[in-house]
Short mmCIF file of C-alpha atoms in Angstrom, two decimals:
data_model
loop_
_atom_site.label_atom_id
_atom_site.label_comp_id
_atom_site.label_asym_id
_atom_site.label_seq_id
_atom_site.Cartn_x
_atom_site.Cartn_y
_atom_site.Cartn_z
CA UNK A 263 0.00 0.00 0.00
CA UNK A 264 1.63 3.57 -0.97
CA UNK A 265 1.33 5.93 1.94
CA UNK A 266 2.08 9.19 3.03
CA UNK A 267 2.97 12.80 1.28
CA UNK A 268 5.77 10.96 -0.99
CA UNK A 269 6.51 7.13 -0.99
CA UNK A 270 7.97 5.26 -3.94
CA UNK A 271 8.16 1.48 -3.82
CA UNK A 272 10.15 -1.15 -5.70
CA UNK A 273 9.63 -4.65 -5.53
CA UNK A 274 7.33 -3.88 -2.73
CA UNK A 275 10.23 -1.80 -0.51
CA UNK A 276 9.31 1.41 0.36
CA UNK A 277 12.17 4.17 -0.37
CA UNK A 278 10.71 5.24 3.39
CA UNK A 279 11.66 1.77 4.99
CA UNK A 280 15.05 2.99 4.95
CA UNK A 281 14.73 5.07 8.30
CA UNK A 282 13.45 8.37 9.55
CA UNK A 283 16.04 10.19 8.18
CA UNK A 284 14.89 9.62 4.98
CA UNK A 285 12.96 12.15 3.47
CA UNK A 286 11.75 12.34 -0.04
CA UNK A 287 11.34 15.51 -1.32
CA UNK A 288 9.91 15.05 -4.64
CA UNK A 289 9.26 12.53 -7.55
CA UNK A 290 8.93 13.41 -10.77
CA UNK A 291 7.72 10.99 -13.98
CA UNK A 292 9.94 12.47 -17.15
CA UNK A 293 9.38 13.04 -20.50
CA UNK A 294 9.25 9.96 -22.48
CA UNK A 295 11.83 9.66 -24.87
CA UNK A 296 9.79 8.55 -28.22
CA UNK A 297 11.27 8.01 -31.30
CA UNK A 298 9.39 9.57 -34.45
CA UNK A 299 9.65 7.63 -38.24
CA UNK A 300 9.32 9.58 -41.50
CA UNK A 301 9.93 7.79 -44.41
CA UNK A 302 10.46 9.44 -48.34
CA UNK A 303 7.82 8.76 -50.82
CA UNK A 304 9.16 7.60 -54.31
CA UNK A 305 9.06 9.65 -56.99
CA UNK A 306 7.64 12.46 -54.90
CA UNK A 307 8.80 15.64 -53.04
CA UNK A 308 7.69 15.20 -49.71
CA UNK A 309 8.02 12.29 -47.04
CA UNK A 310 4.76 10.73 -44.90
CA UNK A 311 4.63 10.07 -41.33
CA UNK A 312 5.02 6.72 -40.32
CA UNK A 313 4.15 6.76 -36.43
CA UNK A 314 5.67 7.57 -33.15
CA UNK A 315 7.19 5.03 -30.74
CA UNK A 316 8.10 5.15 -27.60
CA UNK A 317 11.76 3.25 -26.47
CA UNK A 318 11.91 4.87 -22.85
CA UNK A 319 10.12 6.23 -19.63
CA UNK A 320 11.99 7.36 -16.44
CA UNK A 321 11.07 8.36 -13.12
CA UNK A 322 12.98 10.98 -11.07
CA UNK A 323 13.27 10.45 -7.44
CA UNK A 324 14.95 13.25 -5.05
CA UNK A 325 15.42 13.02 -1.53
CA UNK A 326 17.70 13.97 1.75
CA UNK A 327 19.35 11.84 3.80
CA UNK A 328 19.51 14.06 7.54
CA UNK A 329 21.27 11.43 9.74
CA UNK A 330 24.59 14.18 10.95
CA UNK A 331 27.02 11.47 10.91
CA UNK A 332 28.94 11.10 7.46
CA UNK A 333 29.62 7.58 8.18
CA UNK A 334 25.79 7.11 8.64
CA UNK A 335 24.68 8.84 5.66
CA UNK A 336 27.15 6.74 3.70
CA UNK A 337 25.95 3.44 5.03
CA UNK A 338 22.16 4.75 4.54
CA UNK A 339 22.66 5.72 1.10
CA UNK A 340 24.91 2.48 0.45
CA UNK A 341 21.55 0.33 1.37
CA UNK A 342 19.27 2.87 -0.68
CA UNK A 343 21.63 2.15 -3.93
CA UNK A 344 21.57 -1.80 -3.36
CA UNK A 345 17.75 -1.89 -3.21
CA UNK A 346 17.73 0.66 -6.43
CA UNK A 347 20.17 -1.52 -8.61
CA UNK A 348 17.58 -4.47 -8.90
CA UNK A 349 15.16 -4.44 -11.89
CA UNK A 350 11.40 -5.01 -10.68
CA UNK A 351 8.15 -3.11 -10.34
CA UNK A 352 7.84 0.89 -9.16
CA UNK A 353 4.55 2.13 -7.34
CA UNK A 354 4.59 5.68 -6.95
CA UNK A 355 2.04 8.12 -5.08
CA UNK A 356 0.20 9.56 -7.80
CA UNK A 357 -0.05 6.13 -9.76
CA UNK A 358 -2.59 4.16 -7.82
CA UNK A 359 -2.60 0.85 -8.65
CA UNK A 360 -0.60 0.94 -11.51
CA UNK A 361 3.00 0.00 -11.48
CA UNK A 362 6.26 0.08 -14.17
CA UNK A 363 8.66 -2.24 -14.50
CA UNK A 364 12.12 -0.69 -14.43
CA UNK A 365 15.06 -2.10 -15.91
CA UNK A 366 17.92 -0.26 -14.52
CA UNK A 367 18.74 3.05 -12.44
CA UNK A 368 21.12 5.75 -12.71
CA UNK A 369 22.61 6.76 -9.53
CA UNK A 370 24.78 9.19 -7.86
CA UNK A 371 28.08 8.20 -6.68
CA UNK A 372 28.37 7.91 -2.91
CA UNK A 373 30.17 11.53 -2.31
CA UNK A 374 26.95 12.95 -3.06
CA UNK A 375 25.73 12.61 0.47
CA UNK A 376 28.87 13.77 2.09
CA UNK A 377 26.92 16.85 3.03
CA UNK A 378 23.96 16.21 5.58
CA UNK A 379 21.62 19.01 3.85
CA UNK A 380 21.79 18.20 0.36
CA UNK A 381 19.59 16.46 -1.83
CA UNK A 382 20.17 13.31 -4.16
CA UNK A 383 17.97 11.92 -7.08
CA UNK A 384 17.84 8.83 -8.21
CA UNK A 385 16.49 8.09 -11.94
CA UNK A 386 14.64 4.73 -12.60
CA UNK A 387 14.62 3.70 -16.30
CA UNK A 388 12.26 1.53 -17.97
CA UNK A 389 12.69 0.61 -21.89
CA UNK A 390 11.26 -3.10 -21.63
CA UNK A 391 7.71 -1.78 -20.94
CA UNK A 392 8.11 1.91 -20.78
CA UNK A 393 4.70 2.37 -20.22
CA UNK A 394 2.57 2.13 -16.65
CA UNK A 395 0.28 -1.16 -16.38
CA UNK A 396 -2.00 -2.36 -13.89
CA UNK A 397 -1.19 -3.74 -10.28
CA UNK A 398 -4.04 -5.80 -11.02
CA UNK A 399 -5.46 -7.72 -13.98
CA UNK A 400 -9.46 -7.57 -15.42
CA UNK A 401 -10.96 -10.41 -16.43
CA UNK A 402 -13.64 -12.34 -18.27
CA UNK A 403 -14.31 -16.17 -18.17
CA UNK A 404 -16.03 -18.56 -20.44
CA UNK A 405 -17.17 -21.13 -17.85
CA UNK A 406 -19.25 -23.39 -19.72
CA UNK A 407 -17.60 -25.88 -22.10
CA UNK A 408 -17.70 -25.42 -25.39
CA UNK A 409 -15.66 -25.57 -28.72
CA UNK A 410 -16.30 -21.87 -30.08
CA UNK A 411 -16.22 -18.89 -26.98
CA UNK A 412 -16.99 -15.64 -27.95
CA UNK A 413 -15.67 -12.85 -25.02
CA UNK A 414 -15.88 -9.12 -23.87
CA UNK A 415 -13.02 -8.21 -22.18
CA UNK A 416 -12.60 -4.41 -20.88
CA UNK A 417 -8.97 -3.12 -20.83
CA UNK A 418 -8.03 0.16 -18.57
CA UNK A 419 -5.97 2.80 -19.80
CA UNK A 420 -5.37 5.05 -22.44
CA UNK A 421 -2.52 3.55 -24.11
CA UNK A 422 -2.07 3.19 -27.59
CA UNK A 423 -2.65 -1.04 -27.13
CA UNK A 424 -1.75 -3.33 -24.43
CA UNK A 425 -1.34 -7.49 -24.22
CA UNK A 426 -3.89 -10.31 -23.76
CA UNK A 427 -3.19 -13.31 -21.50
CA UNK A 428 -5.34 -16.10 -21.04
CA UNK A 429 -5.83 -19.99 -19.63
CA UNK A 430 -8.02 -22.62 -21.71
CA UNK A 431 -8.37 -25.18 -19.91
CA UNK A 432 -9.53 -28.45 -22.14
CA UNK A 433 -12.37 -30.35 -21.52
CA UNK A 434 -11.69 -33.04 -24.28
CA UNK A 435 -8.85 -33.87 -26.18
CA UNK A 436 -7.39 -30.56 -28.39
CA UNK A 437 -4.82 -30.49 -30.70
CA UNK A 438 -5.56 -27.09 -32.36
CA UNK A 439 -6.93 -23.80 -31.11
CA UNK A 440 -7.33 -20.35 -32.45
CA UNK A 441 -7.59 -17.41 -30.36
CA UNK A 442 -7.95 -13.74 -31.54
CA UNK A 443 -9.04 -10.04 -31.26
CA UNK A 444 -9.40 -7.79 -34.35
CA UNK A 445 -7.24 -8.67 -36.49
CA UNK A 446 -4.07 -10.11 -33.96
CA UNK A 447 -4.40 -13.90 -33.60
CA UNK A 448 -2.78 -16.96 -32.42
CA UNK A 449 -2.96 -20.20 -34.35
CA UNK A 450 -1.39 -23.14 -32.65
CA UNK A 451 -1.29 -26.69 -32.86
CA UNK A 452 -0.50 -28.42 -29.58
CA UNK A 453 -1.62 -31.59 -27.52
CA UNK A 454 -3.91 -30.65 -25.03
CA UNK A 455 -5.19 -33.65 -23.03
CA UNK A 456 -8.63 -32.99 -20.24
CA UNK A 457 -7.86 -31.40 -17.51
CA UNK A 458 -4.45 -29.42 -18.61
CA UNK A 459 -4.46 -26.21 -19.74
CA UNK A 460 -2.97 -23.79 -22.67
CA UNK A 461 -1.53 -20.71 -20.78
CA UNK A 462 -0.55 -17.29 -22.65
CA UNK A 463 0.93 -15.18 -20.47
CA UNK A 464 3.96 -12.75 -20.18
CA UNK A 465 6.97 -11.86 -18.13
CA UNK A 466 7.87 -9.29 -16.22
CA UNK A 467 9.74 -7.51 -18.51
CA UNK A 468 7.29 -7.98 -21.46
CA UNK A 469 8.15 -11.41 -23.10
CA UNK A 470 5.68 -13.47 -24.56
CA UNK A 471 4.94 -17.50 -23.15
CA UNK A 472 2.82 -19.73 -24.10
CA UNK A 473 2.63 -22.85 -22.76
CA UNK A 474 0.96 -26.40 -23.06
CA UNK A 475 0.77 -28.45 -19.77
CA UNK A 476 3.63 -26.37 -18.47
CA UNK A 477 5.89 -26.94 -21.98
CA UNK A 478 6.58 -23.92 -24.49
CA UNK A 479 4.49 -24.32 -27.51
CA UNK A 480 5.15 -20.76 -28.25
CA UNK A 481 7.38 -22.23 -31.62
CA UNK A 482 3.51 -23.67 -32.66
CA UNK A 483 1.63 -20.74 -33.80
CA UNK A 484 1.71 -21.03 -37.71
CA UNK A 485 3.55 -18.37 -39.59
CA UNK A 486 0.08 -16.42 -40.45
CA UNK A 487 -0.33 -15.94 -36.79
CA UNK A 488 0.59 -12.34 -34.84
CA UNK A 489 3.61 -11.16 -32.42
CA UNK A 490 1.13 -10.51 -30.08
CA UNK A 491 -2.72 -10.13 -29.27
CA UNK A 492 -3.20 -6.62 -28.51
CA UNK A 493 -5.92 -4.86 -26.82
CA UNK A 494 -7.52 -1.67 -27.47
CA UNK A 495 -7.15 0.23 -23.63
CA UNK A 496 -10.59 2.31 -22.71
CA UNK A 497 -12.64 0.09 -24.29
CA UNK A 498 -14.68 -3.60 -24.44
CA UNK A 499 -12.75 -5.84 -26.81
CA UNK A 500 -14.01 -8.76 -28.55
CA UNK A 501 -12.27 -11.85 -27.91
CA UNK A 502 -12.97 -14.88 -30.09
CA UNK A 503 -11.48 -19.09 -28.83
CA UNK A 504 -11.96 -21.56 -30.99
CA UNK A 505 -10.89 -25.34 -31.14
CA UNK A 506 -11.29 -28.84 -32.40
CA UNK A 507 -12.23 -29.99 -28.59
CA UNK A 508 -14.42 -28.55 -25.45
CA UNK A 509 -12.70 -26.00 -23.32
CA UNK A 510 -13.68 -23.44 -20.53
CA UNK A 511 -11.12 -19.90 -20.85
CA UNK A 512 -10.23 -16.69 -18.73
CA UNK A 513 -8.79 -13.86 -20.31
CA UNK A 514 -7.01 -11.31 -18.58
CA UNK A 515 -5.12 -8.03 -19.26
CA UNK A 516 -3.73 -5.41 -17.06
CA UNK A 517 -4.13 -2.80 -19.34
CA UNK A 518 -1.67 0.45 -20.22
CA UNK A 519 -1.31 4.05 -19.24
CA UNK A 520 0.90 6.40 -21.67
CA UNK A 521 -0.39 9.30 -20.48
CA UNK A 522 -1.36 10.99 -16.58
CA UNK A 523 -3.14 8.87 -14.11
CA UNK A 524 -6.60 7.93 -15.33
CA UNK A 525 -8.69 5.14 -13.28
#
């Protein structure tokens, strides 16, 4: 749970639990750093514009250290760095329950706290997902088995897309299955016996899995199938299962956030 004036947490560790003489003073989300792609048109005097991605998002986060004792400061701050270093999720006040992952941190060196009333900043980077997601996922079942599941799944945000996950579980024997929204799909063949279930899901950091009984199938999809399954955020999207055997499915996202906080 994120508390107080100014708390930032990663992996669950409050910037706060380092002590009382920790203060934060401010945190700031940056700019993103986007990438813009303009490409010539043959035979023709101008260029078109081709879209805008973004490769980065950083947050900013400034604070004092006002234990007197340099040799105290320096073992404070020596902690603080250790639990910044390691990549994982950030939770910041004005983000409720919505999280980034961060990949790595820049930080200052340890002279920087030599002086009891000055401030230091540390900046959290994220490029793998550099966009905020959901602490929690939405969901929508199909609990009745069947071979053909039609599904309305709502996904927060107001991100350009974000990912679909989901768990079929089969019912009868399956050895094919299609699963799609708009025009992203998945075609796979894989041996699905009663009981065991198809999982698409992703790490952390963004990769895609899917898996069969616990075994990568993720090399099945046939070569007309998509990257990915994306989402539209803000809105109901129609998700379609089909297969050659019964199953019952959940679907799950936890949407995306490019721009400031909106529930």
């Amino acid at each position: 749970m994120i508390g107080g004036r100014y708390d930032v947490r990663l992996n669950g560790i409050s910037l706060n639990d380092f002590g009382e003489d920790v203060i934060i003073t401010d945190i700031v989300e940056d700019e993103p750093s986007e990438v813009e792609t303009v490409q010539s048109m043959p035979y023709a005097n101008r260029s078109y514009y081709a879209g805008r991605v973004r490769d980065g998002l950083s947050v900013t986060v400034t604070f004092a250290i006002r234990a007197y004792g340099i040799i105290q400061r320096t073992d404070i701050y020596s902690r603080i760095a250790q639990w910044a270093s390691k990549p994982g999720f950030l939770e910041i006040n004005d983000r409720t329950g919505q999280r980034l992952y961060i990949d790595a941190a820049k930080l200052p060196s340890v002279g920087s706290v030599r002086n009891w009333t000055d401030t230091v900043s540390i900046q959290f980077m994220a490029y793998s997902k550099p966009f905020w997601e959901g602490c929690f996922t939405a969901m929508a079942s199909q609990a009745t088995a069947t071979t053909a599941a039609s599904m309305a799944l709502f996904a927060p945000g107001n991100a350009e897309s974000c990912v679909l996950d989901a768990k079929i579980t089969a019912t009868t024997a399956i050895t094919s299955l299609t699963i799609s929204c708009g025009s992203d799909k998945f075609i796979l063949s894989a041996s699905i016996q009663p009981g065991q279930v198809l999982e698409i899901s992703h790490t952390d950091d963004g990769y895609l899995r899917i898996t069969a009984n616990g075994q990568s199938v993720l090399a099945n999809r046939t070569a007309d199938s998509t990257d990915e399954i994306r989402l539209v955020p803000g809105a109901s999207n129609a998700v379609s299962i089909t297969a050659n055997g019964q199953f019952t499915a959940t679907i799950s996202t936890r949407g995306a956030w490019q721009f400031g906080y909106q529930g």
